[in-house]
Tab-separated table of C-alpha atoms in Angstrom:
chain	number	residue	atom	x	y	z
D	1	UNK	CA	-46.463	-15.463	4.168
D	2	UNK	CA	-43.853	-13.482	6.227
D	3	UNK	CA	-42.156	-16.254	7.186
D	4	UNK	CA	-41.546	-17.526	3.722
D	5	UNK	CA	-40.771	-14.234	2.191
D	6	UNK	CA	-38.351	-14.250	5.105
D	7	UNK	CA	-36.831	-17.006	3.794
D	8	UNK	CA	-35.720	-15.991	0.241
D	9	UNK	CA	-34.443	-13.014	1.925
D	10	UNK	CA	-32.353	-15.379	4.026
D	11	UNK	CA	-31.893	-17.471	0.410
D	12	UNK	CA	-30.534	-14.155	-0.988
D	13	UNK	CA	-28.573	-13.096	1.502
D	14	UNK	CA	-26.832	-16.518	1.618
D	15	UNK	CA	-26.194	-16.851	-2.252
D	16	UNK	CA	-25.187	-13.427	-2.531
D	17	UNK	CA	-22.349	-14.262	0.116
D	18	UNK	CA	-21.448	-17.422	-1.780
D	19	UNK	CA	-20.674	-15.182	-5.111
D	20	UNK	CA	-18.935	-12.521	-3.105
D	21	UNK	CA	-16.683	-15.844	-1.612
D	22	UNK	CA	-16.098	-17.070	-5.717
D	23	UNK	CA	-15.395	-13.441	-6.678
D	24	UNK	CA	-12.887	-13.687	-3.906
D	25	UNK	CA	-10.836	-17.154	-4.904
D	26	UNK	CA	-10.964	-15.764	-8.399
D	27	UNK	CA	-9.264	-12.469	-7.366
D	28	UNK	CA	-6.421	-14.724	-5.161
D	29	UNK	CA	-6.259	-16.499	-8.284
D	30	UNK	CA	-5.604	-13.839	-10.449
D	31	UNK	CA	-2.848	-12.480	-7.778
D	32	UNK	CA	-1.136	-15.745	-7.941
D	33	UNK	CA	-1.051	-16.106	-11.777
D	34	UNK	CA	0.165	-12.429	-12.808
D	35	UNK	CA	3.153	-12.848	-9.442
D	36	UNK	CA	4.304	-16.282	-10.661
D	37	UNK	CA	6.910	-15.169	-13.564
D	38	UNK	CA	8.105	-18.646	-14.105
D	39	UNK	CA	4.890	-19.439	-15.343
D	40	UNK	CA	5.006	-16.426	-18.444
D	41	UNK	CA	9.195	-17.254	-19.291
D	42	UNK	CA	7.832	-21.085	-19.310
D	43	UNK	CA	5.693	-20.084	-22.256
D	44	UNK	CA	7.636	-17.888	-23.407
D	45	UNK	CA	10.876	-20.507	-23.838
D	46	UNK	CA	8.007	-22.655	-25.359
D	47	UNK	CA	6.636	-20.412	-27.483
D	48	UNK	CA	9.900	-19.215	-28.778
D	49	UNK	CA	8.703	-15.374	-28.208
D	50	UNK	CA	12.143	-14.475	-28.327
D	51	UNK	CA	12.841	-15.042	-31.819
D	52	UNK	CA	9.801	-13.414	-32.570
D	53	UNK	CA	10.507	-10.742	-30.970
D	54	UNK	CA	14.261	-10.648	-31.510
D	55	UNK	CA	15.252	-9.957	-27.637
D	56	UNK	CA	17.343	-12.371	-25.553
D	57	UNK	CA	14.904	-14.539	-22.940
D	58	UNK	CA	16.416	-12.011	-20.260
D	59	UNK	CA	15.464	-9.164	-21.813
D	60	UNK	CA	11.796	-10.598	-22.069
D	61	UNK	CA	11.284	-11.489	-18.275
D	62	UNK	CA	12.679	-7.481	-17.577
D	63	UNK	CA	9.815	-6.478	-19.330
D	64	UNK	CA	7.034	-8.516	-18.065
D	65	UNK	CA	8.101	-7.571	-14.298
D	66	UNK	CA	7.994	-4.190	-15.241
D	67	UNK	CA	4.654	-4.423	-16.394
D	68	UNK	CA	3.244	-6.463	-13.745
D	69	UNK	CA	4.639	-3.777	-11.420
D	70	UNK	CA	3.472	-1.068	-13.095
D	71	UNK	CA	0.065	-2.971	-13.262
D	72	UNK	CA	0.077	-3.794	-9.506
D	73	UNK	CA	1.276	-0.249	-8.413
D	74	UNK	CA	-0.825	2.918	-7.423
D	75	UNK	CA	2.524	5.382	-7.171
D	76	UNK	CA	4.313	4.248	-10.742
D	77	UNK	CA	1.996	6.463	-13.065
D	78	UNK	CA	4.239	5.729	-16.633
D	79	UNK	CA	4.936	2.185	-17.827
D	80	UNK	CA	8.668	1.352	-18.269
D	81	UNK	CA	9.682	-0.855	-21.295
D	82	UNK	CA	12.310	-1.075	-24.075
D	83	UNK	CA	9.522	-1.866	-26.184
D	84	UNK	CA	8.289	1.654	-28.078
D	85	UNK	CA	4.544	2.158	-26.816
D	86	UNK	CA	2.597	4.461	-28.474
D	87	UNK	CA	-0.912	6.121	-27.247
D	88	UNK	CA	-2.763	2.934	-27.878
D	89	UNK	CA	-0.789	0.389	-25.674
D	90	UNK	CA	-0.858	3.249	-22.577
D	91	UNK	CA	-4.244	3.633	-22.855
D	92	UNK	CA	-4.885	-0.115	-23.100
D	93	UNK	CA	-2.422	-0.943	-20.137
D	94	UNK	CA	-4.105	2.076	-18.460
D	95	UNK	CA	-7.266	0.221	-18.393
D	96	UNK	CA	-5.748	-3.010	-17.561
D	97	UNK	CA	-3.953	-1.551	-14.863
D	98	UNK	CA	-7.301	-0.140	-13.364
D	99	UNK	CA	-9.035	-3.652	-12.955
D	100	UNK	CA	-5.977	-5.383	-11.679
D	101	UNK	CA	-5.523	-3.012	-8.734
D	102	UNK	CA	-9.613	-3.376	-7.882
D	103	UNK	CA	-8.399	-7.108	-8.229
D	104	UNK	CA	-5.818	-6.698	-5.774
D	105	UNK	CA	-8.003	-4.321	-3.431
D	106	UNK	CA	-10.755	-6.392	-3.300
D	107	UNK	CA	-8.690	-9.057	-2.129
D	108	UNK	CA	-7.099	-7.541	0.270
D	109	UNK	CA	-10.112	-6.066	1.662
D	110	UNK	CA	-12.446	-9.035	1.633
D	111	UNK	CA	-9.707	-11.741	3.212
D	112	UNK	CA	-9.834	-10.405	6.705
D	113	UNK	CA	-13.349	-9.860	6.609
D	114	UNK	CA	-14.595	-13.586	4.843
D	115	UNK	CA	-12.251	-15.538	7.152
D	116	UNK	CA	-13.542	-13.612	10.024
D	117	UNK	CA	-17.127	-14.668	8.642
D	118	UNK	CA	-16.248	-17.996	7.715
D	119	UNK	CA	-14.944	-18.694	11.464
D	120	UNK	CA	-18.222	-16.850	13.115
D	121	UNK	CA	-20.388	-19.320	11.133
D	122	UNK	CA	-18.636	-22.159	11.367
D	123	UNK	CA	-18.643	-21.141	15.453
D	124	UNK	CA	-22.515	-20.747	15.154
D	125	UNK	CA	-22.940	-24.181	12.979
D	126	UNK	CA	-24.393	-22.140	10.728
D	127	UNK	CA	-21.726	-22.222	7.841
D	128	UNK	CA	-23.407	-25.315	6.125
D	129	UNK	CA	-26.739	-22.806	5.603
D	130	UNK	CA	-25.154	-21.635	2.395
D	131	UNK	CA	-23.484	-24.860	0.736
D	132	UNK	CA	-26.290	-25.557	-1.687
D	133	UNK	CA	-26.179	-22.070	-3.057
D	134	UNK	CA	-21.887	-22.105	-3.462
D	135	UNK	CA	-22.347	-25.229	-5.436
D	136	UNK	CA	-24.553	-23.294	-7.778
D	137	UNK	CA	-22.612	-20.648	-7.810
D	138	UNK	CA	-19.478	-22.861	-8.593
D	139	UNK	CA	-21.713	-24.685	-10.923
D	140	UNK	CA	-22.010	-21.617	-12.971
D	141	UNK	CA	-18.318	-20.850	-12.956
D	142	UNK	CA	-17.496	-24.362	-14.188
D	143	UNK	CA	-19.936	-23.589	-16.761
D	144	UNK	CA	-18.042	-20.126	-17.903
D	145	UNK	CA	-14.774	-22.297	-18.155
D	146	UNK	CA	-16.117	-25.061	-20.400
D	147	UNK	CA	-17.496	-22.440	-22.787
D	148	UNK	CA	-14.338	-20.587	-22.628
D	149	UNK	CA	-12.600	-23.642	-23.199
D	150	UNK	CA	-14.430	-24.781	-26.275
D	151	UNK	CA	-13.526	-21.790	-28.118
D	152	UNK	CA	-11.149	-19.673	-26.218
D	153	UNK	CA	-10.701	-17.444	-29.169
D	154	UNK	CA	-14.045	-15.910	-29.204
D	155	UNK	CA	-14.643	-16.510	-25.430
D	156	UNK	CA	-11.225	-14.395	-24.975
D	157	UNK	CA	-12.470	-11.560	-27.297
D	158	UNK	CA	-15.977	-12.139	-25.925
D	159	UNK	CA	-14.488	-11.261	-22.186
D	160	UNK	CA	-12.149	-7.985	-23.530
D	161	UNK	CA	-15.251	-6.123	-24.965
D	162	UNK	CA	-16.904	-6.931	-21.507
D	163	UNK	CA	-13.930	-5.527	-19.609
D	164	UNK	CA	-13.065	-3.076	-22.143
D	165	UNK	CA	-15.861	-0.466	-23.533
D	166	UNK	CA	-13.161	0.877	-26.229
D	167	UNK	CA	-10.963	-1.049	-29.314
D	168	UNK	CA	-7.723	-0.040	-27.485
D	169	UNK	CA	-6.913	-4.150	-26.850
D	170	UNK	CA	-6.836	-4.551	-30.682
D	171	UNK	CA	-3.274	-4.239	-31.067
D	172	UNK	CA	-1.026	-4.793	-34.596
D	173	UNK	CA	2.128	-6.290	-33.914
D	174	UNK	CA	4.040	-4.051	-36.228
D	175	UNK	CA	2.878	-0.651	-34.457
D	176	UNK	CA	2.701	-2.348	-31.136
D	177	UNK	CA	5.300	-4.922	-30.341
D	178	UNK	CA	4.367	-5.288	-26.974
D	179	UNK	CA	1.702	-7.955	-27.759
D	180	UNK	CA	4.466	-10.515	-29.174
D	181	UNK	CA	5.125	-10.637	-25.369
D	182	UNK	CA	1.769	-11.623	-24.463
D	183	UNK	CA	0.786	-14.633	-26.524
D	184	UNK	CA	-2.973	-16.189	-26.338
D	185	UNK	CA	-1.590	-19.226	-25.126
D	186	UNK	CA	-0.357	-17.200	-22.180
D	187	UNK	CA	-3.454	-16.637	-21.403
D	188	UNK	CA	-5.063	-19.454	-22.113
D	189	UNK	CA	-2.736	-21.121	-19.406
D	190	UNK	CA	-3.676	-18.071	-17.117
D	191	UNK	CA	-7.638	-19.313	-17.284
D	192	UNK	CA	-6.810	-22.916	-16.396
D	193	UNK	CA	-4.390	-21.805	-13.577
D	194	UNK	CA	-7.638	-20.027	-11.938
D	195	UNK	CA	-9.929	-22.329	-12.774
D	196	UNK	CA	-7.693	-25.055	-10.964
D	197	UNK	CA	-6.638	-22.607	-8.180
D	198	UNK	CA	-10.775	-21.827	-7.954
D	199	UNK	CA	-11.718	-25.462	-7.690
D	200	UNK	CA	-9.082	-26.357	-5.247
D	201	UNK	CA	-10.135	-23.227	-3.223
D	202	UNK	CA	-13.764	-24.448	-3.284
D	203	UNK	CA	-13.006	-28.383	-1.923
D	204	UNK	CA	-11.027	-26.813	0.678
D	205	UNK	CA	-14.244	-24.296	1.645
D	206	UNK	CA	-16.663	-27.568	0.998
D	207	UNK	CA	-14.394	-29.289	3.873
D	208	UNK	CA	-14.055	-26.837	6.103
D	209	UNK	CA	-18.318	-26.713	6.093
D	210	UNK	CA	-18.588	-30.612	6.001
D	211	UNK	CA	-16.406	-30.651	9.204
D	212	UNK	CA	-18.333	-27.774	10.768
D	213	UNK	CA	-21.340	-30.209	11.004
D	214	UNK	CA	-20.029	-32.668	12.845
């Protein structure tokens, strides 16, 4: 009896690291997407934003790196934009700002110590323990993505009332111009960048434990 109940400890412990791992290619993901301004003036040339917005394609990528360094920033307290922001877009940028930098510290904080891990198990032949339970865990993610991807629209608003425990994200473009500059398809293309970047991340881990065994 102890020895089995030992083993769904070990079970746990084992699955629990594989979701901490998934959290953790998500997060580098995430970094990747937001830091790769080619990809949002791509769309945005695409899209035609400018015209919608009436500013010059210039004008537009100033804005987004603002943003995304006000976002990414502990010290820059105000967000900078020629855009007119009013109470709802600092609050909602507020928020968004919050779970981007536990994004970014969470990354930071778990690379050193899950590559440390990684190579200490893989030392110890023990890294292949847990490849049963990541391929669950990456079996539920893949799930997440198709249902996102079958009707991004609700899955999109499904994921803001998640994140977001207020109406703040409901913007109207007349009061709040700043959401011309972020168009669904934006972020639509954000999803499949990390669910690419994810599954590319996860061969490469599924490798490194298939060469571990031999």
């Amino acid at each position: 009896m102890t020895g089995k109940f030992n083993l769904n400890i070990e079970f746990m412990k084992y699955r629990a690291l594989s979701l901490v791992i998934m959290l953790w290619f998500v997060t580098c993901s995430i970094f990747l997407f937001i830091n790769m301004p080619f990809i949002y003036t791509s769309v945005v040339q695409i899209l035609n934003v400018q015209h919608d917005i009436k500013m010059s394609l210039g004008e537009i990528s100033d804005n987004y790196l603002l943003i995304i360094r006000y976002l990414q920033s502990f010290f820059i307290r105000d967000m900078q934009t020629t855009l007119p922001i009013n109470n709802v877009v600092k609050v909602h940028f507020g928020d968004v700002k919050r779970l981007i930098l536990l994004n970014n510290v969470f990354m930071v904080v778990m690379t050193p110590l899950l590559i440390k891990l990684l190579i200490k198990l893989r030392k110890t032949h023990l890294l292949w323990i847990f490849k049963s339970s990541f391929k669950q865990i990456y079996g539920c993610f893949v799930f997440i993505f198709v249902f996102a991807i079958i009707d991004f629209n609700d899955a999109f608003i499904y994921f803001h009332k998640i994140l977001f425990r207020n109406n703040d994200w409901i913007f109207n473009a007349k009061k709040e111009p700043i959401i011309i500059l972020f168009p669904d398809q934006y972020f639509m293309i954000g999803f499949a960048f990390i669910f690419i970047f994810v599954t590319v991340f996860y061969l490469m881990l599924l490798r490194f434990i298939n060469k571990s065994k031999q």
